[in-house]
PDB file of C-alpha atoms in Angstrom:
ATOM      1  CA  UNK Q   1      19.474  -6.305  -5.551  1.00 53.00           C
ATOM      2  CA  UNK Q   2      16.343  -8.321  -4.824  1.00 65.00           C
ATOM      3  CA  UNK Q   3      13.124  -6.486  -4.202  1.00 90.00           C
ATOM      4  CA  UNK Q   4      10.435  -7.588  -1.773  1.00 94.00           C
ATOM      5  CA  UNK Q   5       9.438 -11.202  -2.243  1.00 95.00           C
ATOM      6  CA  UNK Q   6       6.403 -13.025  -0.905  1.00 96.00           C
ATOM      7  CA  UNK Q   7       5.349 -16.642  -0.788  1.00 96.00           C
ATOM      8  CA  UNK Q   8       3.223 -18.379  -1.710  1.00 96.00           C
ATOM      9  CA  UNK Q   9       1.677 -16.535  -4.651  1.00 94.00           C
ATOM     10  CA  UNK Q  10      -1.733 -18.090  -4.210  1.00 95.00           C
ATOM     11  CA  UNK Q  11      -3.317 -20.084  -1.410  1.00 95.00           C
ATOM     12  CA  UNK Q  12      -6.673 -21.759  -0.925  1.00 97.00           C
ATOM     13  CA  UNK Q  13      -7.863 -22.687   2.575  1.00 97.00           C
ATOM     14  CA  UNK Q  14     -11.134 -23.637   4.224  1.00 97.00           C
ATOM     15  CA  UNK Q  15     -12.870 -21.920   7.099  1.00 97.00           C
ATOM     16  CA  UNK Q  16     -11.314 -22.605  10.492  1.00 97.00           C
ATOM     17  CA  UNK Q  17      -7.896 -23.442   9.119  1.00 97.00           C
ATOM     18  CA  UNK Q  18      -4.687 -21.578   9.839  1.00 98.00           C
ATOM     19  CA  UNK Q  19      -2.340 -19.995   7.301  1.00 98.00           C
ATOM     20  CA  UNK Q  20       1.211 -18.635   7.290  1.00 98.00           C
ATOM     21  CA  UNK Q  21       2.397 -16.123   4.698  1.00 98.00           C
ATOM     22  CA  UNK Q  22       6.032 -15.183   4.241  1.00 98.00           C
ATOM     23  CA  UNK Q  23       7.889 -12.045   3.208  1.00 97.00           C
ATOM     24  CA  UNK Q  24      11.521 -11.186   2.529  1.00 97.00           C
ATOM     25  CA  UNK Q  25      12.250  -7.443   2.559  1.00 95.00           C
ATOM     26  CA  UNK Q  26      14.242  -5.482   0.043  1.00 92.00           C
ATOM     27  CA  UNK Q  27      17.983  -5.656   0.683  1.00 92.00           C
ATOM     28  CA  UNK Q  28      19.022  -3.067   3.261  1.00 88.00           C
ATOM     29  CA  UNK Q  29      15.541  -2.625   4.723  1.00 91.00           C
ATOM     30  CA  UNK Q  30      14.835  -3.406   8.369  1.00 91.00           C
ATOM     31  CA  UNK Q  31      11.099  -2.804   8.705  1.00 91.00           C
ATOM     32  CA  UNK Q  32       8.255  -4.926   7.394  1.00 93.00           C
ATOM     33  CA  UNK Q  33       4.603  -3.939   7.237  1.00 93.00           C
ATOM     34  CA  UNK Q  34       1.663  -6.165   6.351  1.00 95.00           C
ATOM     35  CA  UNK Q  35      -1.524  -5.077   4.618  1.00 94.00           C
ATOM     36  CA  UNK Q  36      -4.809  -6.732   3.682  1.00 95.00           C
ATOM     37  CA  UNK Q  37      -6.420  -5.646   0.440  1.00 93.00           C
ATOM     38  CA  UNK Q  38      -9.958  -6.747  -0.336  1.00 92.00           C
ATOM     39  CA  UNK Q  39     -11.079  -6.713  -3.942  1.00 87.00           C
ATOM     40  CA  UNK Q  40     -11.695  -3.167  -5.151  1.00 83.00           C
ATOM     41  CA  UNK Q  41     -10.426  -1.611  -1.922  1.00 86.00           C
ATOM     42  CA  UNK Q  42      -7.244   0.088  -0.826  1.00 87.00           C
ATOM     43  CA  UNK Q  43      -4.824  -1.824   1.412  1.00 90.00           C
ATOM     44  CA  UNK Q  44      -5.639  -1.888   5.135  1.00 91.00           C
ATOM     45  CA  UNK Q  45      -2.730  -1.794   7.593  1.00 89.00           C
ATOM     46  CA  UNK Q  46      -2.413  -4.933   9.725  1.00 94.00           C
ATOM     47  CA  UNK Q  47       0.852  -4.387  11.627  1.00 93.00           C
ATOM     48  CA  UNK Q  48       4.480  -3.402  11.319  1.00 91.00           C
ATOM     49  CA  UNK Q  49       7.587  -5.184  12.592  1.00 93.00           C
ATOM     50  CA  UNK Q  50      10.972  -3.745  13.480  1.00 91.00           C
ATOM     51  CA  UNK Q  51      13.776  -5.400  15.440  1.00 90.00           C
ATOM     52  CA  UNK Q  52      11.662  -8.539  15.711  1.00 92.00           C
ATOM     53  CA  UNK Q  53       8.907  -6.719  17.575  1.00 93.00           C
ATOM     54  CA  UNK Q  54       5.489  -5.449  16.586  1.00 92.00           C
ATOM     55  CA  UNK Q  55       5.731  -1.645  16.516  1.00 88.00           C
ATOM     56  CA  UNK Q  56       2.256  -0.703  15.407  1.00 85.00           C
ATOM     57  CA  UNK Q  57      -0.989  -2.508  14.791  1.00 90.00           C
ATOM     58  CA  UNK Q  58      -4.078  -1.698  12.797  1.00 89.00           C
ATOM     59  CA  UNK Q  59      -7.655  -2.619  13.601  1.00 90.00           C
ATOM     60  CA  UNK Q  60      -7.334  -6.380  13.167  1.00 95.00           C
ATOM     61  CA  UNK Q  61      -8.276  -9.136  15.652  1.00 96.00           C
ATOM     62  CA  UNK Q  62      -5.783 -11.247  17.544  1.00 95.00           C
ATOM     63  CA  UNK Q  63      -6.314 -14.025  15.001  1.00 97.00           C
ATOM     64  CA  UNK Q  64      -3.775 -12.073  12.971  1.00 98.00           C
ATOM     65  CA  UNK Q  65      -0.276 -12.417  14.356  1.00 97.00           C
ATOM     66  CA  UNK Q  66       3.192 -12.031  13.006  1.00 96.00           C
ATOM     67  CA  UNK Q  67       6.844 -12.529  13.509  1.00 96.00           C
ATOM     68  CA  UNK Q  68      10.067 -10.981  12.284  1.00 97.00           C
ATOM     69  CA  UNK Q  69      13.303 -12.939  12.144  1.00 96.00           C
ATOM     70  CA  UNK Q  70      16.878 -11.714  12.723  1.00 96.00           C
ATOM     71  CA  UNK Q  71      17.396 -11.531   8.940  1.00 94.00           C
ATOM     72  CA  UNK Q  72      14.422  -9.090   8.804  1.00 95.00           C
ATOM     73  CA  UNK Q  73      12.153 -11.522   6.975  1.00 97.00           C
ATOM     74  CA  UNK Q  74       8.653 -11.803   8.349  1.00 97.00           C
ATOM     75  CA  UNK Q  75       5.654 -14.091   8.635  1.00 98.00           C
ATOM     76  CA  UNK Q  76       1.964 -13.313   8.893  1.00 98.00           C
ATOM     77  CA  UNK Q  77      -0.185 -15.932  10.601  1.00 98.00           C
ATOM     78  CA  UNK Q  78      -3.948 -16.016  10.509  1.00 98.00           C
ATOM     79  CA  UNK Q  79      -5.845 -18.472  12.718  1.00 97.00           C
ATOM     80  CA  UNK Q  80      -9.446 -19.662  12.520  1.00 97.00           C
ATOM     81  CA  UNK Q  81      -9.879 -18.398   8.978  1.00 97.00           C
ATOM     82  CA  UNK Q  82     -13.141 -16.738   7.997  1.00 97.00           C
ATOM     83  CA  UNK Q  83     -14.595 -16.256   4.542  1.00 97.00           C
ATOM     84  CA  UNK Q  84     -13.967 -12.529   4.974  1.00 96.00           C
ATOM     85  CA  UNK Q  85     -10.239 -13.127   5.258  1.00 97.00           C
ATOM     86  CA  UNK Q  86     -10.120 -13.769   1.522  1.00 97.00           C
ATOM     87  CA  UNK Q  87      -7.941 -10.981   0.138  1.00 96.00           C
ATOM     88  CA  UNK Q  88      -4.610 -10.013  -1.337  1.00 95.00           C
ATOM     89  CA  UNK Q  89      -2.041  -9.815   1.467  1.00 97.00           C
ATOM     90  CA  UNK Q  90       0.743  -7.352   0.789  1.00 95.00           C
ATOM     91  CA  UNK Q  91       4.074  -7.049   2.493  1.00 95.00           C
ATOM     92  CA  UNK Q  92       6.015  -3.795   2.316  1.00 92.00           C
ATOM     93  CA  UNK Q  93       9.533  -3.092   3.474  1.00 92.00           C
ATOM     94  CA  UNK Q  94      11.267   0.147   4.371  1.00 86.00           C
ATOM     95  CA  UNK Q  95      14.135   1.590   6.369  1.00 83.00           C
ATOM     96  CA  UNK Q  96      12.828   2.769   9.728  1.00 73.00           C
ATOM     97  CA  UNK Q  97      15.099   5.764  10.016  1.00 66.00           C
ATOM     98  CA  UNK Q  98      14.101   7.121   6.614  1.00 62.00           C
ATOM     99  CA  UNK Q  99      10.615   8.426   7.323  1.00 55.00           C
ATOM    100  CA  UNK Q 100      10.202   9.787   3.813  1.00 54.00           C
ATOM    101  CA  UNK Q 101      11.538   6.678   2.178  1.00 62.00           C
ATOM    102  CA  UNK Q 102       9.171   4.836  -0.076  1.00 71.00           C
ATOM    103  CA  UNK Q 103       7.731   1.594   1.164  1.00 81.00           C
ATOM    104  CA  UNK Q 104       8.443  -1.093  -1.399  1.00 88.00           C
ATOM    105  CA  UNK Q 105       5.661  -3.603  -1.851  1.00 91.00           C
ATOM    106  CA  UNK Q 106       5.909  -7.244  -2.728  1.00 93.00           C
ATOM    107  CA  UNK Q 107       3.691  -8.879  -5.347  1.00 92.00           C
ATOM    108  CA  UNK Q 108       1.277 -10.115  -2.701  1.00 94.00           C
ATOM    109  CA  UNK Q 109      -0.231 -13.442  -1.692  1.00 96.00           C
ATOM    110  CA  UNK Q 110      -3.764 -14.097  -2.880  1.00 95.00           C
ATOM    111  CA  UNK Q 111      -5.621 -15.974  -0.112  1.00 97.00           C
ATOM    112  CA  UNK Q 112      -8.964 -17.582  -0.867  1.00 97.00           C
ATOM    113  CA  UNK Q 113     -10.997 -18.994   2.016  1.00 97.00           C
ATOM    114  CA  UNK Q 114     -13.744 -21.437   1.034  1.00 96.00           C
TER     115      UNK Q 114
ATOM    116  CA  UNK X   1     -14.720   6.997   7.694  1.00 57.00           C
ATOM    117  CA  UNK X   2     -11.691   6.772   5.447  1.00 62.00           C
ATOM    118  CA  UNK X   3      -9.337   9.673   6.025  1.00 89.00           C
ATOM    119  CA  UNK X   4      -8.107   9.568   2.432  1.00 93.00           C
ATOM    120  CA  UNK X   5     -10.753  10.023  -0.245  1.00 94.00           C
ATOM    121  CA  UNK X   6     -10.084   9.587  -3.940  1.00 96.00           C
ATOM    122  CA  UNK X   7     -12.117  10.558  -6.960  1.00 96.00           C
ATOM    123  CA  UNK X   8     -13.313   9.497  -9.372  1.00 96.00           C
ATOM    124  CA  UNK X   9     -13.724   5.857  -8.375  1.00 95.00           C
ATOM    125  CA  UNK X  10     -12.998   4.867 -11.966  1.00 96.00           C
ATOM    126  CA  UNK X  11     -12.539   6.432 -15.364  1.00 96.00           C
ATOM    127  CA  UNK X  12     -12.072   5.417 -18.983  1.00 97.00           C
ATOM    128  CA  UNK X  13      -9.909   7.437 -21.343  1.00 97.00           C
ATOM    129  CA  UNK X  14      -8.696   7.060 -24.911  1.00 97.00           C
ATOM    130  CA  UNK X  15      -5.063   6.351 -25.598  1.00 97.00           C
ATOM    131  CA  UNK X  16      -3.082   9.551 -25.978  1.00 97.00           C
ATOM    132  CA  UNK X  17      -5.447  11.643 -23.850  1.00 97.00           C
ATOM    133  CA  UNK X  18      -4.671  13.238 -20.479  1.00 97.00           C
ATOM    134  CA  UNK X  19      -6.472  12.688 -17.194  1.00 97.00           C
ATOM    135  CA  UNK X  20      -6.341  13.968 -13.620  1.00 98.00           C
ATOM    136  CA  UNK X  21      -7.059  12.005 -10.455  1.00 98.00           C
ATOM    137  CA  UNK X  22      -7.957  13.660  -7.155  1.00 98.00           C
ATOM    138  CA  UNK X  23      -7.072  12.880  -3.551  1.00 97.00           C
ATOM    139  CA  UNK X  24      -8.422  14.672  -0.463  1.00 96.00           C
ATOM    140  CA  UNK X  25      -7.169  13.796   2.992  1.00 94.00           C
ATOM    141  CA  UNK X  26      -8.017  14.703   6.556  1.00 91.00           C
ATOM    142  CA  UNK X  27      -5.195  12.974   8.417  1.00 80.00           C
ATOM    143  CA  UNK X  28      -3.046  15.229  10.564  1.00 80.00           C
ATOM    144  CA  UNK X  29      -0.256  15.997  11.313  1.00 80.00           C
ATOM    145  CA  UNK X  30       0.876  15.323   7.798  1.00 79.00           C
ATOM    146  CA  UNK X  31       4.307  13.987   6.878  1.00 82.00           C
ATOM    147  CA  UNK X  32       4.179  13.011   3.233  1.00 88.00           C
ATOM    148  CA  UNK X  33       1.875  11.940   0.440  1.00 92.00           C
ATOM    149  CA  UNK X  34       2.597   9.238  -2.081  1.00 92.00           C
ATOM    150  CA  UNK X  35       0.952   8.066  -5.261  1.00 95.00           C
ATOM    151  CA  UNK X  36       1.204   4.388  -6.141  1.00 94.00           C
ATOM    152  CA  UNK X  37       0.266   2.495  -9.303  1.00 96.00           C
ATOM    153  CA  UNK X  38      -1.155  -0.967  -8.785  1.00 94.00           C
ATOM    154  CA  UNK X  39      -1.703  -3.408 -11.624  1.00 92.00           C
ATOM    155  CA  UNK X  40      -4.457  -5.966 -11.053  1.00 86.00           C
ATOM    156  CA  UNK X  41      -3.355  -8.652  -8.610  1.00 81.00           C
ATOM    157  CA  UNK X  42       0.064  -7.097  -8.096  1.00 86.00           C
ATOM    158  CA  UNK X  43       1.685  -5.058  -5.362  1.00 89.00           C
ATOM    159  CA  UNK X  44       1.626  -1.235  -5.573  1.00 91.00           C
ATOM    160  CA  UNK X  45       4.595   0.512  -7.165  1.00 91.00           C
ATOM    161  CA  UNK X  46       5.607   4.002  -6.068  1.00 89.00           C
ATOM    162  CA  UNK X  47       5.202   6.850  -8.572  1.00 94.00           C
ATOM    163  CA  UNK X  48       5.853   9.976  -6.507  1.00 93.00           C
ATOM    164  CA  UNK X  49       6.367  11.080  -2.928  1.00 90.00           C
ATOM    165  CA  UNK X  50       5.931  14.650  -1.686  1.00 91.00           C
ATOM    166  CA  UNK X  51       6.647  16.165   1.694  1.00 88.00           C
ATOM    167  CA  UNK X  52       4.819  19.082   3.286  1.00 83.00           C
ATOM    168  CA  UNK X  53       7.015  21.684   1.590  1.00 87.00           C
ATOM    169  CA  UNK X  54       6.733  20.298  -1.939  1.00 90.00           C
ATOM    170  CA  UNK X  55       3.849  21.191  -4.218  1.00 92.00           C
ATOM    171  CA  UNK X  56       4.720  19.290  -7.373  1.00 96.00           C
ATOM    172  CA  UNK X  57       6.681  16.191  -8.336  1.00 95.00           C
ATOM    173  CA  UNK X  58       7.043  14.531 -11.734  1.00 96.00           C
ATOM    174  CA  UNK X  59       7.929  11.014 -12.793  1.00 95.00           C
ATOM    175  CA  UNK X  60       7.907  10.764 -16.566  1.00 96.00           C
ATOM    176  CA  UNK X  61       4.350  11.264 -17.781  1.00 97.00           C
ATOM    177  CA  UNK X  62       3.035  11.355 -14.211  1.00 97.00           C
ATOM    178  CA  UNK X  63       2.870  14.693 -12.374  1.00 97.00           C
ATOM    179  CA  UNK X  64       1.603  14.965  -8.816  1.00 97.00           C
ATOM    180  CA  UNK X  65       0.613  18.195  -7.085  1.00 97.00           C
ATOM    181  CA  UNK X  66       0.029  18.890  -3.424  1.00 95.00           C
ATOM    182  CA  UNK X  67      -1.772  21.704  -1.628  1.00 94.00           C
ATOM    183  CA  UNK X  68      -1.096  21.113   2.055  1.00 89.00           C
ATOM    184  CA  UNK X  69      -3.337  24.018   3.058  1.00 90.00           C
ATOM    185  CA  UNK X  70      -6.448  22.554   1.462  1.00 93.00           C
ATOM    186  CA  UNK X  71      -5.221  18.963   1.974  1.00 93.00           C
ATOM    187  CA  UNK X  72      -5.647  18.093  -1.659  1.00 96.00           C
ATOM    188  CA  UNK X  73      -3.445  16.295  -4.139  1.00 97.00           C
ATOM    189  CA  UNK X  74      -3.812  15.403  -7.782  1.00 98.00           C
ATOM    190  CA  UNK X  75      -2.098  13.020 -10.158  1.00 98.00           C
ATOM    191  CA  UNK X  76      -1.998  14.048 -13.801  1.00 98.00           C
ATOM    192  CA  UNK X  77      -1.285  11.477 -16.492  1.00 98.00           C
ATOM    193  CA  UNK X  78      -0.110  12.945 -19.779  1.00 97.00           C
ATOM    194  CA  UNK X  79      -0.469  11.261 -23.179  1.00 97.00           C
ATOM    195  CA  UNK X  80      -1.903   8.081 -21.686  1.00 97.00           C
ATOM    196  CA  UNK X  81      -0.761   4.672 -22.871  1.00 97.00           C
ATOM    197  CA  UNK X  82      -2.490   1.306 -22.686  1.00 97.00           C
ATOM    198  CA  UNK X  83      -0.007   0.292 -19.981  1.00 96.00           C
ATOM    199  CA  UNK X  84      -1.357   3.068 -17.756  1.00 97.00           C
ATOM    200  CA  UNK X  85      -4.466   0.956 -17.145  1.00 97.00           C
ATOM    201  CA  UNK X  86      -4.254   0.268 -13.424  1.00 96.00           C
ATOM    202  CA  UNK X  87      -5.461   1.403 -10.016  1.00 96.00           C
ATOM    203  CA  UNK X  88      -3.846   4.577  -8.689  1.00 97.00           C
ATOM    204  CA  UNK X  89      -3.688   4.846  -4.933  1.00 95.00           C
ATOM    205  CA  UNK X  90      -3.085   7.935  -2.821  1.00 95.00           C
ATOM    206  CA  UNK X  91      -1.289   7.254   0.470  1.00 92.00           C
ATOM    207  CA  UNK X  92      -0.730   9.668   3.353  1.00 90.00           C
ATOM    208  CA  UNK X  93       1.766   9.221   6.185  1.00 84.00           C
ATOM    209  CA  UNK X  94       1.332  10.895   9.557  1.00 79.00           C
ATOM    210  CA  UNK X  95       4.243  12.726  11.126  1.00 75.00           C
ATOM    211  CA  UNK X  96       6.001  10.580  13.751  1.00 68.00           C
ATOM    212  CA  UNK X  97       3.904   7.612  12.683  1.00 67.00           C
ATOM    213  CA  UNK X  98       4.994   5.175  10.033  1.00 64.00           C
ATOM    214  CA  UNK X  99       1.525   3.753   9.491  1.00 69.00           C
ATOM    215  CA  UNK X 100       0.189   4.612   6.050  1.00 80.00           C
ATOM    216  CA  UNK X 101      -3.386   5.724   5.329  1.00 86.00           C
ATOM    217  CA  UNK X 102      -4.540   4.475   1.943  1.00 89.00           C
ATOM    218  CA  UNK X 103      -7.242   5.760  -0.341  1.00 92.00           C
ATOM    219  CA  UNK X 104      -9.476   3.221  -2.063  1.00 91.00           C
ATOM    220  CA  UNK X 105      -7.871   4.040  -5.400  1.00 94.00           C
ATOM    221  CA  UNK X 106      -9.019   5.232  -8.803  1.00 96.00           C
ATOM    222  CA  UNK X 107      -9.226   2.591 -11.511  1.00 96.00           C
ATOM    223  CA  UNK X 108      -8.028   3.947 -14.848  1.00 97.00           C
ATOM    224  CA  UNK X 109      -8.803   2.119 -18.090  1.00 97.00           C
ATOM    225  CA  UNK X 110      -7.041   3.295 -21.228  1.00 97.00           C
ATOM    226  CA  UNK X 111      -8.637   2.189 -24.500  1.00 97.00           C
ATOM    227  CA  UNK X 112      -7.142   2.208 -27.966  1.00 95.00           C
TER     228      UNK X 112
END
């Protein structure tokens, strides 16, 4: 039973570029949430996807967009990268109907913007 | 202002000793509170989850407590090991809202 997987592990981009991060949820999970974690900080909620639609969104600009596919996997896209976008990006999966279920996190993608 | 505050920000303890981490939250209405352990550069791993009606939950050497009246939680680590060195994050979920509110974490360093 595979856990949450993310790719790539590390990524280096320059300002103004665009990036796509990928996430495959834990088997049996239908909901994917994305978080941004700056160094020394707790994760900040970006958005959550269920049934291929964005259910909730945190306080992030429209440069951050996402997508969920029929197999429940998800992508996070960030356009016009800024230096401040450098962070660990975490994907977490859960089962929507189980409100007390633990969200399982992937290992994260470390994005560095130069 | 963060609605989940953790203290201390960091602490150093000797191997074999105990320690207690604190979490205060203001989010409401409350659904559940979770403690996660996060190794450097890795994703968080769940330790405990407590609902409104639970006031203690254990997972091996980790014991979490919850006082929903005062909106406080603690995580107690017993007989610490070097592998306990990590960041411990308190996470609160609102009722009818699946968005999680994260604390900034407490960084624990266990030294031999």
